[in-house]
Short mmCIF file of C-alpha atoms and ligand atoms in Angstrom, two decimals:
data_model
loop_
_atom_site.label_atom_id
_atom_site.label_comp_id
_atom_site.label_asym_id
_atom_site.label_seq_id
_atom_site.Cartn_x
_atom_site.Cartn_y
_atom_site.Cartn_z
CA MET A 1 51.68 -1.08 -61.82
CA ASN A 2 54.65 -2.85 -60.27
CA ALA A 3 53.90 -6.08 -58.42
CA PRO A 4 56.12 -6.80 -55.44
CA ALA A 5 58.66 -9.62 -56.22
CA MET A 6 56.90 -12.98 -55.42
CA LYS A 7 58.93 -15.97 -54.10
CA VAL A 8 55.93 -18.28 -53.55
CA PRO A 9 56.97 -21.60 -52.13
CA ALA A 10 56.25 -24.00 -55.14
CA GLN A 11 57.13 -27.02 -52.95
CA GLN A 12 54.10 -26.34 -50.76
CA MET A 13 51.88 -26.60 -53.94
CA LEU A 14 53.73 -29.63 -55.34
CA ASP A 15 53.44 -31.52 -52.04
CA LEU A 16 49.75 -30.71 -52.06
CA LEU A 17 49.35 -31.98 -55.53
CA GLU A 18 51.04 -35.27 -54.57
CA GLU A 19 48.78 -35.59 -51.45
CA LEU A 20 45.60 -35.08 -53.63
CA ALA A 21 46.74 -37.59 -56.18
CA VAL A 22 46.65 -40.29 -53.64
CA PHE A 23 42.84 -40.08 -53.46
CA SER A 24 42.00 -42.18 -56.32
CA ALA A 25 40.08 -45.35 -57.16
CA PRO A 26 42.55 -48.27 -58.21
CA GLY A 27 44.01 -48.55 -61.68
CA PRO A 28 46.32 -46.42 -63.75
CA GLY A 29 46.57 -42.76 -63.12
CA VAL A 30 44.17 -40.79 -61.03
CA SER A 31 40.40 -41.64 -61.02
CA ARG A 32 38.27 -39.42 -58.85
CA LEU A 33 34.89 -39.37 -60.16
CA LEU A 34 32.18 -37.18 -58.69
CA TYR A 35 30.62 -38.31 -55.44
CA THR A 36 32.73 -41.51 -55.06
CA PRO A 37 34.53 -42.25 -51.80
CA GLU A 38 37.82 -41.13 -53.11
CA TRP A 39 36.36 -37.69 -54.27
CA LEU A 40 34.73 -37.22 -50.81
CA LYS A 41 38.02 -37.95 -49.00
CA ALA A 42 39.87 -35.57 -51.34
CA GLN A 43 37.37 -32.71 -50.59
CA ARG A 44 37.42 -33.57 -46.88
CA PHE A 45 41.30 -33.51 -46.88
CA LEU A 46 41.29 -30.21 -48.61
CA GLN A 47 38.92 -28.67 -46.11
CA GLU A 48 41.24 -29.79 -43.32
CA ARG A 49 44.31 -28.34 -45.14
CA MET A 50 42.56 -25.01 -45.67
CA ALA A 51 41.42 -24.79 -42.07
CA ALA A 52 45.06 -25.68 -40.94
CA LEU A 53 46.30 -22.78 -43.05
CA GLY A 54 43.94 -20.40 -41.40
CA MET A 55 41.26 -20.17 -44.10
CA LYS A 56 37.60 -19.93 -43.44
CA VAL A 57 36.22 -23.16 -44.85
CA ARG A 58 32.84 -23.93 -46.13
CA THR A 59 31.11 -26.60 -48.60
CA ASP A 60 28.04 -25.62 -50.49
CA GLY A 61 24.89 -27.80 -51.28
CA VAL A 62 26.67 -29.56 -54.17
CA GLY A 63 30.03 -30.07 -52.60
CA ASN A 64 32.16 -27.18 -53.80
CA VAL A 65 34.62 -26.47 -51.31
CA TYR A 66 35.74 -22.83 -50.46
CA GLY A 67 38.54 -21.51 -48.37
CA ARG A 68 38.25 -17.78 -47.67
CA ILE A 69 40.67 -14.96 -46.38
CA THR A 70 38.31 -12.30 -45.33
CA GLY A 71 39.21 -8.80 -46.63
CA SER A 72 38.99 -5.54 -44.75
CA GLN A 73 36.29 -4.18 -47.11
CA PRO A 74 33.31 -6.28 -46.42
CA ALA A 75 31.11 -4.78 -49.23
CA ALA A 76 33.72 -5.57 -51.84
CA LYS A 77 33.21 -8.46 -54.13
CA VAL A 78 35.09 -11.65 -53.70
CA ILE A 79 38.18 -12.53 -55.71
CA LEU A 80 37.88 -16.24 -56.70
CA THR A 81 40.56 -18.72 -57.83
CA GLY A 82 40.71 -22.45 -58.05
CA SER A 83 39.68 -25.22 -60.32
CA HIS A 84 37.92 -28.70 -60.14
CA MET A 85 38.61 -31.85 -57.80
CA ASP A 86 37.11 -34.46 -60.16
CA THR A 87 39.17 -36.23 -62.66
CA VAL A 88 38.38 -38.21 -65.79
CA LEU A 89 38.80 -42.02 -65.51
CA ASN A 90 42.43 -42.89 -65.42
CA GLY A 91 43.38 -39.25 -65.74
CA GLY A 92 46.40 -37.39 -64.56
CA LYS A 93 47.32 -35.66 -61.44
CA TYR A 94 47.41 -31.97 -62.71
CA ASP A 95 44.15 -31.44 -64.44
CA GLY A 96 42.06 -29.50 -61.99
CA ALA A 97 44.26 -30.35 -58.93
CA TYR A 98 46.97 -27.94 -60.10
CA GLY A 99 44.62 -25.04 -59.88
CA ILE A 100 43.38 -25.99 -56.57
CA ALA A 101 46.86 -26.59 -54.97
CA ALA A 102 48.12 -23.31 -56.44
CA ALA A 103 45.17 -21.39 -55.21
CA VAL A 104 45.59 -22.64 -51.67
CA THR A 105 49.29 -21.93 -51.81
CA ALA A 106 49.03 -18.49 -53.30
CA LEU A 107 46.50 -17.32 -50.62
CA HIS A 108 48.39 -18.73 -47.74
CA TYR A 109 51.58 -16.97 -49.18
CA LEU A 110 49.69 -13.72 -49.76
CA ARG A 111 48.25 -13.55 -46.17
CA GLN A 112 51.68 -14.55 -44.60
CA HIS A 113 53.52 -11.80 -46.53
CA PHE A 114 50.98 -9.07 -47.10
CA GLY A 115 48.48 -9.65 -44.27
CA GLN A 116 44.77 -9.15 -44.57
CA PRO A 117 43.54 -8.22 -48.18
CA LEU A 118 41.26 -5.37 -48.92
CA ARG A 119 38.96 -7.78 -50.87
CA THR A 120 38.01 -11.20 -49.75
CA VAL A 121 40.03 -13.93 -51.63
CA GLU A 122 38.58 -17.52 -51.92
CA ALA A 123 40.28 -20.71 -53.01
CA VAL A 124 37.73 -23.06 -54.52
CA ALA A 125 37.60 -26.75 -55.47
CA PHE A 126 34.54 -27.15 -57.75
CA CYS A 127 33.08 -30.48 -57.07
CA GLU A 128 32.96 -31.45 -60.79
CA GLU A 129 33.95 -30.23 -64.20
CA GLU A 130 34.60 -33.26 -66.48
CA GLY A 131 31.31 -34.97 -66.91
CA SER A 132 32.95 -38.44 -66.44
CA ARG A 133 30.34 -40.09 -64.05
CA PHE A 134 27.00 -38.33 -64.88
CA PRO A 135 26.00 -37.30 -68.39
CA LEU A 136 26.48 -33.50 -67.59
CA ALA A 137 29.53 -31.52 -66.94
CA TYR A 138 30.40 -28.42 -64.88
CA TRP A 139 28.14 -29.50 -62.10
CA GLY A 140 29.95 -27.58 -59.45
CA SER A 141 30.46 -24.17 -61.31
CA GLY A 142 27.19 -24.71 -63.24
CA ASN A 143 25.20 -24.64 -60.12
CA VAL A 144 26.75 -21.35 -58.66
CA THR A 145 26.60 -19.61 -62.10
CA GLY A 146 22.96 -20.65 -63.21
CA LEU A 147 23.67 -23.18 -65.83
CA TYR A 148 21.93 -25.60 -63.59
CA ASP A 149 19.25 -25.01 -60.83
CA GLY A 150 19.86 -28.28 -58.90
CA SER A 151 16.68 -29.94 -60.29
CA GLU A 152 18.81 -31.99 -62.70
CA ALA A 153 19.99 -34.05 -59.63
CA ASP A 154 16.80 -36.08 -59.69
CA SER A 155 16.69 -36.75 -63.53
CA CYS A 156 20.33 -37.37 -64.17
CA ALA A 157 21.81 -40.82 -63.45
CA ASP A 158 25.17 -42.51 -64.02
CA SER A 159 25.59 -45.67 -66.03
CA ALA A 160 24.67 -47.89 -63.00
CA GLY A 161 21.39 -45.91 -62.60
CA VAL A 162 22.52 -43.94 -59.62
CA THR A 163 21.03 -40.38 -59.76
CA ILE A 164 23.05 -37.36 -58.81
CA ALA A 165 20.62 -36.84 -55.87
CA SER A 166 21.27 -40.14 -54.37
CA ALA A 167 25.00 -39.92 -54.88
CA MET A 168 25.08 -36.52 -53.20
CA ALA A 169 22.91 -37.95 -50.27
CA ALA A 170 25.51 -40.88 -49.99
CA CYS A 171 28.15 -38.15 -49.52
CA GLY A 172 26.14 -36.33 -46.87
CA LEU A 173 25.22 -33.60 -49.30
CA ALA A 174 21.82 -32.33 -50.24
CA GLY A 175 20.15 -35.26 -51.97
CA GLY A 176 16.52 -35.52 -53.17
CA PRO A 177 14.10 -32.80 -53.24
CA GLU A 178 12.91 -33.82 -49.76
CA ASP A 179 16.16 -33.39 -47.94
CA ARG A 180 17.78 -30.67 -50.10
CA GLY A 181 16.10 -27.87 -48.09
CA SER A 182 17.76 -29.03 -44.72
CA ALA A 183 21.29 -29.25 -46.14
CA ALA A 184 21.50 -26.03 -48.07
CA VAL A 185 20.39 -22.48 -47.73
CA ALA A 186 18.01 -21.26 -50.31
CA ASP A 187 18.76 -17.95 -52.04
CA SER A 188 16.05 -15.35 -52.66
CA ALA A 189 14.95 -17.13 -55.77
CA GLY A 190 14.44 -20.13 -53.55
CA ARG A 191 17.43 -22.15 -54.99
CA ASP A 192 18.97 -24.57 -52.90
CA ILE A 193 22.44 -23.82 -54.12
CA PRO A 194 22.78 -19.93 -54.19
CA LEU A 195 24.24 -18.23 -57.15
CA ARG A 196 27.57 -16.75 -56.48
CA GLU A 197 26.55 -13.03 -57.35
CA ASP A 198 29.29 -11.82 -54.90
CA ILE A 199 32.18 -12.65 -57.24
CA GLY A 200 34.29 -9.67 -58.53
CA ALA A 201 36.79 -11.73 -60.49
CA PHE A 202 37.69 -15.35 -61.15
CA VAL A 203 41.20 -16.48 -62.23
CA GLU A 204 41.92 -20.25 -63.04
CA LEU A 205 45.38 -21.61 -63.33
CA HIS A 206 45.53 -24.99 -65.42
CA ILE A 207 47.72 -27.04 -67.38
CA GLU A 208 47.41 -26.35 -71.23
CA GLN A 209 46.47 -29.98 -72.09
CA GLY A 210 47.64 -29.42 -75.53
CA ILE A 211 51.03 -29.02 -77.33
CA VAL A 212 50.93 -25.24 -78.31
CA LEU A 213 53.17 -23.84 -75.43
CA GLU A 214 55.66 -26.74 -75.62
CA GLN A 215 56.03 -26.52 -79.33
CA ALA A 216 56.53 -22.65 -79.25
CA GLY A 217 59.04 -23.11 -76.08
CA LEU A 218 56.87 -20.69 -74.03
CA GLU A 219 56.28 -20.70 -70.31
CA ILE A 220 52.78 -19.30 -70.03
CA GLY A 221 49.47 -19.08 -72.07
CA ILE A 222 46.89 -16.42 -71.29
CA VAL A 223 43.54 -17.72 -72.50
CA GLU A 224 41.73 -15.33 -74.71
CA ALA A 225 38.63 -17.70 -75.16
CA ILE A 226 37.37 -21.05 -74.44
CA ALA A 227 35.86 -23.10 -77.16
CA GLY A 228 32.09 -23.77 -77.10
CA GLN A 229 30.83 -27.42 -76.63
CA ARG A 230 28.01 -29.55 -77.41
CA ARG A 231 27.54 -32.93 -75.83
CA TYR A 232 24.80 -35.46 -76.78
CA SER A 233 23.72 -39.04 -76.05
CA VAL A 234 22.63 -40.65 -79.13
CA LYS A 235 20.35 -43.74 -78.87
CA VAL A 236 20.24 -45.90 -82.02
CA ALA A 237 17.29 -48.44 -82.14
CA GLY A 238 17.17 -51.41 -84.61
CA SER A 239 16.14 -54.78 -83.92
CA THR A 240 17.74 -57.57 -81.93
CA ASN A 241 17.78 -60.88 -83.73
CA HIS A 242 19.90 -64.20 -83.95
CA ALA A 243 23.41 -63.65 -85.34
CA GLY A 244 23.26 -66.95 -87.05
CA THR A 245 19.87 -67.07 -88.81
CA THR A 246 19.26 -63.60 -89.83
CA PRO A 247 20.60 -62.98 -93.50
CA MET A 248 22.71 -59.64 -93.84
CA GLY A 249 19.91 -58.15 -96.07
CA LEU A 250 17.32 -58.56 -93.34
CA ARG A 251 19.11 -56.82 -90.35
CA ARG A 252 18.44 -53.66 -88.62
CA ASP A 253 21.87 -53.67 -86.86
CA ALA A 254 22.08 -50.67 -84.41
CA LEU A 255 25.82 -51.18 -83.95
CA ALA A 256 26.82 -51.47 -87.61
CA GLY A 257 24.63 -48.38 -88.06
CA ALA A 258 26.38 -46.43 -85.35
CA ALA A 259 29.66 -47.34 -86.83
CA GLU A 260 28.59 -45.68 -90.12
CA LEU A 261 27.28 -42.65 -88.22
CA LEU A 262 30.75 -42.15 -86.36
CA LEU A 263 32.65 -42.67 -89.56
CA ALA A 264 30.49 -39.97 -91.22
CA MET A 265 31.13 -37.58 -88.36
CA GLU A 266 34.85 -38.15 -88.38
CA GLN A 267 34.81 -37.30 -92.24
CA ALA A 268 32.60 -34.19 -91.65
CA ALA A 269 34.87 -33.03 -88.84
CA ALA A 270 38.02 -33.50 -90.94
CA ALA A 271 36.37 -31.50 -93.74
CA ALA A 272 35.33 -28.71 -91.44
CA GLY A 273 39.05 -28.28 -90.32
CA ASP A 274 40.52 -26.84 -87.19
CA PRO A 275 39.43 -25.86 -84.69
CA LEU A 276 36.31 -28.02 -84.99
CA VAL A 277 36.67 -31.20 -83.19
CA ALA A 278 34.16 -34.13 -82.79
CA THR A 279 34.55 -37.07 -80.57
CA CYS A 280 32.72 -40.26 -79.49
CA GLY A 281 34.13 -41.16 -76.25
CA LYS A 282 31.70 -43.87 -75.07
CA LEU A 283 29.49 -46.36 -76.81
CA GLU A 284 27.31 -49.32 -75.40
CA ALA A 285 25.72 -51.94 -77.40
CA VAL A 286 22.69 -53.94 -76.25
CA PRO A 287 22.50 -56.73 -75.48
CA GLY A 288 26.14 -56.92 -75.89
CA THR A 289 26.85 -60.52 -76.44
CA PRO A 290 28.66 -62.23 -79.44
CA ASN A 291 25.71 -64.15 -81.12
CA VAL A 292 22.94 -61.40 -80.98
CA ILE A 293 22.51 -58.58 -83.50
CA PRO A 294 22.56 -55.55 -81.29
CA GLY A 295 19.04 -53.88 -81.37
CA GLU A 296 20.13 -50.84 -79.40
CA VAL A 297 23.23 -48.66 -79.19
CA GLU A 298 23.81 -45.58 -77.09
CA PHE A 299 26.85 -43.45 -77.66
CA THR A 300 28.02 -40.00 -76.55
CA LEU A 301 29.18 -37.12 -78.89
CA ASP A 302 31.46 -34.24 -77.85
CA ILE A 303 31.85 -31.44 -80.44
CA ARG A 304 33.69 -28.25 -80.07
CA HIS A 305 34.58 -25.14 -81.85
CA SER A 306 35.76 -21.67 -80.78
CA GLU A 307 33.00 -19.76 -82.87
CA ALA A 308 29.30 -20.21 -81.92
CA VAL A 309 28.02 -19.95 -85.41
CA ALA A 310 30.37 -22.63 -86.97
CA LEU A 311 29.58 -24.96 -83.93
CA GLU A 312 25.91 -24.60 -84.47
CA HIS A 313 26.08 -25.15 -88.14
CA PHE A 314 28.29 -28.23 -87.84
CA CYS A 315 25.99 -29.75 -85.27
CA SER A 316 22.66 -29.23 -87.11
CA ARG A 317 24.16 -30.58 -90.31
CA LEU A 318 25.66 -33.54 -88.54
CA LEU A 319 22.44 -34.44 -86.91
CA ALA A 320 20.59 -34.13 -90.23
CA ALA A 321 23.17 -36.43 -91.92
CA PHE A 322 22.78 -38.95 -89.12
CA GLU A 323 18.92 -39.02 -89.75
CA GLY A 324 19.54 -39.85 -93.45
CA ILE A 325 22.07 -42.67 -92.73
CA ALA A 326 19.66 -44.18 -90.05
CA ALA A 327 16.55 -44.00 -92.34
CA LYS A 328 18.54 -45.84 -95.11
CA ARG A 329 19.27 -48.49 -92.60
CA GLY A 330 15.79 -48.81 -91.11
CA LEU A 331 17.03 -47.40 -87.75
CA THR A 332 15.55 -44.65 -85.53
CA LEU A 333 17.51 -42.17 -83.63
CA GLN A 334 16.94 -40.29 -80.39
CA PHE A 335 19.29 -37.25 -79.39
CA THR A 336 19.64 -35.87 -75.91
CA VAL A 337 21.58 -32.67 -75.57
CA ASN A 338 23.52 -33.04 -72.29
CA LEU A 339 25.50 -29.89 -72.58
CA ALA A 340 25.55 -26.78 -74.72
CA THR A 341 28.12 -24.13 -73.90
CA SER A 342 28.86 -21.10 -75.84
CA PRO A 343 32.43 -20.01 -76.77
CA ALA A 344 33.43 -17.98 -73.64
CA PRO A 345 35.81 -14.92 -74.25
CA MET A 346 38.00 -14.26 -71.24
CA ASN A 347 38.24 -10.52 -69.93
CA THR A 348 40.61 -8.31 -71.85
CA GLY A 349 41.37 -6.10 -68.94
CA LEU A 350 42.29 -8.92 -66.90
CA ASN A 351 44.38 -10.46 -69.59
CA GLN A 352 46.30 -7.15 -70.23
CA GLN A 353 47.13 -7.25 -66.26
CA LEU A 354 48.33 -10.85 -66.64
CA GLU A 355 50.51 -9.97 -69.75
CA HIS A 356 52.02 -6.99 -67.89
CA ILE A 357 52.92 -9.18 -64.94
CA ALA A 358 54.23 -12.00 -67.10
CA ARG A 359 56.60 -9.48 -68.64
CA GLN A 360 57.57 -8.16 -65.18
CA GLN A 361 58.38 -11.71 -64.09
CA GLY A 362 60.55 -12.22 -67.31
CA ARG A 363 58.06 -14.92 -68.73
CA SER A 364 57.74 -15.98 -72.29
CA PHE A 365 53.98 -16.08 -73.09
CA ARG A 366 51.34 -15.81 -75.77
CA SER A 367 47.57 -15.56 -75.81
CA MET A 368 45.73 -18.67 -77.01
CA VAL A 369 42.27 -20.29 -77.33
CA SER A 370 41.44 -23.33 -75.05
CA GLY A 371 39.94 -26.33 -76.80
CA ALA A 372 39.45 -27.74 -73.48
CA GLY A 373 36.58 -26.77 -71.32
CA HIS A 374 36.92 -25.10 -67.90
CA ASP A 375 35.02 -23.88 -65.07
CA ALA A 376 36.16 -20.43 -66.10
CA GLN A 377 33.84 -20.49 -69.06
CA LEU A 378 30.83 -20.44 -66.71
CA PHE A 379 32.32 -17.47 -64.90
CA ALA A 380 33.00 -15.49 -67.93
CA PRO A 381 29.41 -14.17 -68.35
CA VAL A 382 29.21 -13.39 -64.74
CA CYS A 383 32.31 -11.57 -63.63
CA PRO A 384 35.74 -10.54 -65.25
CA THR A 385 37.33 -13.98 -65.73
CA SER A 386 40.66 -15.30 -67.02
CA MET A 387 42.79 -18.33 -67.28
CA ILE A 388 46.63 -18.99 -67.16
CA PHE A 389 48.04 -22.10 -68.81
CA VAL A 390 51.44 -23.87 -68.23
CA PRO A 391 52.85 -26.36 -70.81
CA SER A 392 51.78 -29.98 -70.80
CA ARG A 393 54.59 -32.40 -71.78
CA ALA A 394 53.88 -33.64 -75.38
CA GLY A 395 50.49 -32.15 -75.18
CA ILE A 396 49.23 -35.15 -73.27
CA SER A 397 46.33 -34.73 -70.82
CA HIS A 398 43.35 -36.89 -69.56
CA SER A 399 45.85 -39.67 -69.31
CA PRO A 400 48.18 -41.01 -66.47
CA GLU A 401 51.05 -39.58 -68.81
CA GLU A 402 49.98 -36.06 -68.00
CA TYR A 403 53.03 -34.10 -66.84
CA SER A 404 54.24 -30.53 -66.34
CA SER A 405 57.64 -29.88 -64.77
CA PRO A 406 58.03 -28.37 -61.24
CA ASP A 407 59.60 -25.31 -62.88
CA GLU A 408 56.63 -24.94 -65.23
CA LEU A 409 54.13 -25.36 -62.46
CA ALA A 410 56.07 -22.76 -60.33
CA ALA A 411 55.91 -20.19 -62.98
CA GLY A 412 52.16 -20.46 -63.26
CA LEU A 413 51.86 -20.28 -59.39
CA ASN A 414 53.90 -16.98 -59.35
CA LEU A 415 51.79 -15.38 -62.05
CA LEU A 416 48.57 -16.40 -60.26
CA THR A 417 49.77 -15.10 -56.97
CA ALA A 418 50.76 -11.74 -58.33
CA ILE A 419 47.43 -11.18 -60.15
CA LEU A 420 45.52 -12.14 -56.93
CA TYR A 421 47.72 -9.52 -55.05
CA GLU A 422 46.73 -6.91 -57.72
CA LEU A 423 42.98 -7.86 -57.49
CA ALA A 424 42.74 -8.31 -53.80
CA TYR A 425 45.38 -6.00 -52.17
CA LYS A 426 45.60 -2.88 -54.44
CA GLU A 427 43.11 0.07 -54.07
CA SER A 428 41.16 0.03 -57.44
C1 LIG B 2 37.42 -31.00 -69.79
O1 LIG B 2 38.61 -31.28 -69.52
C2 LIG B 2 36.99 -31.01 -71.09
O2 LIG B 2 37.52 -30.25 -71.85
O3 LIG B 2 36.22 -31.95 -71.52
MN1 LIG B 3 40.45 -29.42 -66.00
MN1 LIG B 4 39.81 -32.28 -67.92
#
């Protein structure tokens, strides 16, 4: 297999990245939360750009945007590439957007230089991956791979109480059960957002978001597996009372209790060691005022490991330890599992192809595990799936400081374009 030399115009991708970064709520970095006005404008802008580049564009019932170049073999499965349009609050401009900008640039280049592919290729901007607005993640890829069935839209709300269904309706997408049918085409199982059972391969290009490549001085990471994840909401209930009149021994302080739970979690995670990681990223105390003992606290947990058994074991022991601490303090706990994904191995054959092309392109590379979650993990059980990483400066991500250099980004783009050529243009 000798791929033709690719001189993909990286500037086109870099310009698109800058253009997408403008769609942000005010504040540091990029904030483009699911179904907000800035998210909607970005998805619309992308649709226009894809159409201007000659792609066939469509949006599905949850707001995933696809730009397609139709292949000459209509029965062949689709080659899909892309990433997510949403960001975390005050995130960077590369996480997600890089994979989208590169996908659009690669498809345009391939058509200009090699004409119509044999197999249809699509660039996708998934509507959501981060889980930053609603207490679930991978809403875009999860709806088309079967993690969700769309019914979660009615039960799941953001911190202001807005359900996914009403946020979708405000964006002109399928909203509540009564209007979902008109906005989306049901599949044979009656789902409003049809499963993508037509995908032959999915390749996602992404920044590493860690420091492995930079420390090793390597240009490319080829992902062998993505860590599994559990996300929980934990409600701690105690009693609200007067901060001045309630002696320390008579309190059932939900916030002090939550502090003990979280320190216990930090200790347990440190004892478990790499690659186990455990994080509380959000905590709210009720009523949240200086002279009242908080009677209620709600916090999030995000726990990850690359091995399913170790992840399960840590989580079950942690929740049992939490119950013990709560009982000692007279508090009660309620756990909600918001996300449970298994570690996802990437496709070995695809990875071998990537390594071969990386060698041909003279790139230094290694294979690696991704601690960050990605849309690719949902496609891995559905079709051959792989991911390409490029270095992140100082390993920083989910921050306005996120940065990868134009040369690093261009190296990823060239590798992505070449693998897409192999998958879509070559007789198998
Ligand atoms: C997404 O970036 C995640 O790993 O949470
Ligand atoms: Mn991402
Ligand atoms: Mn992210």
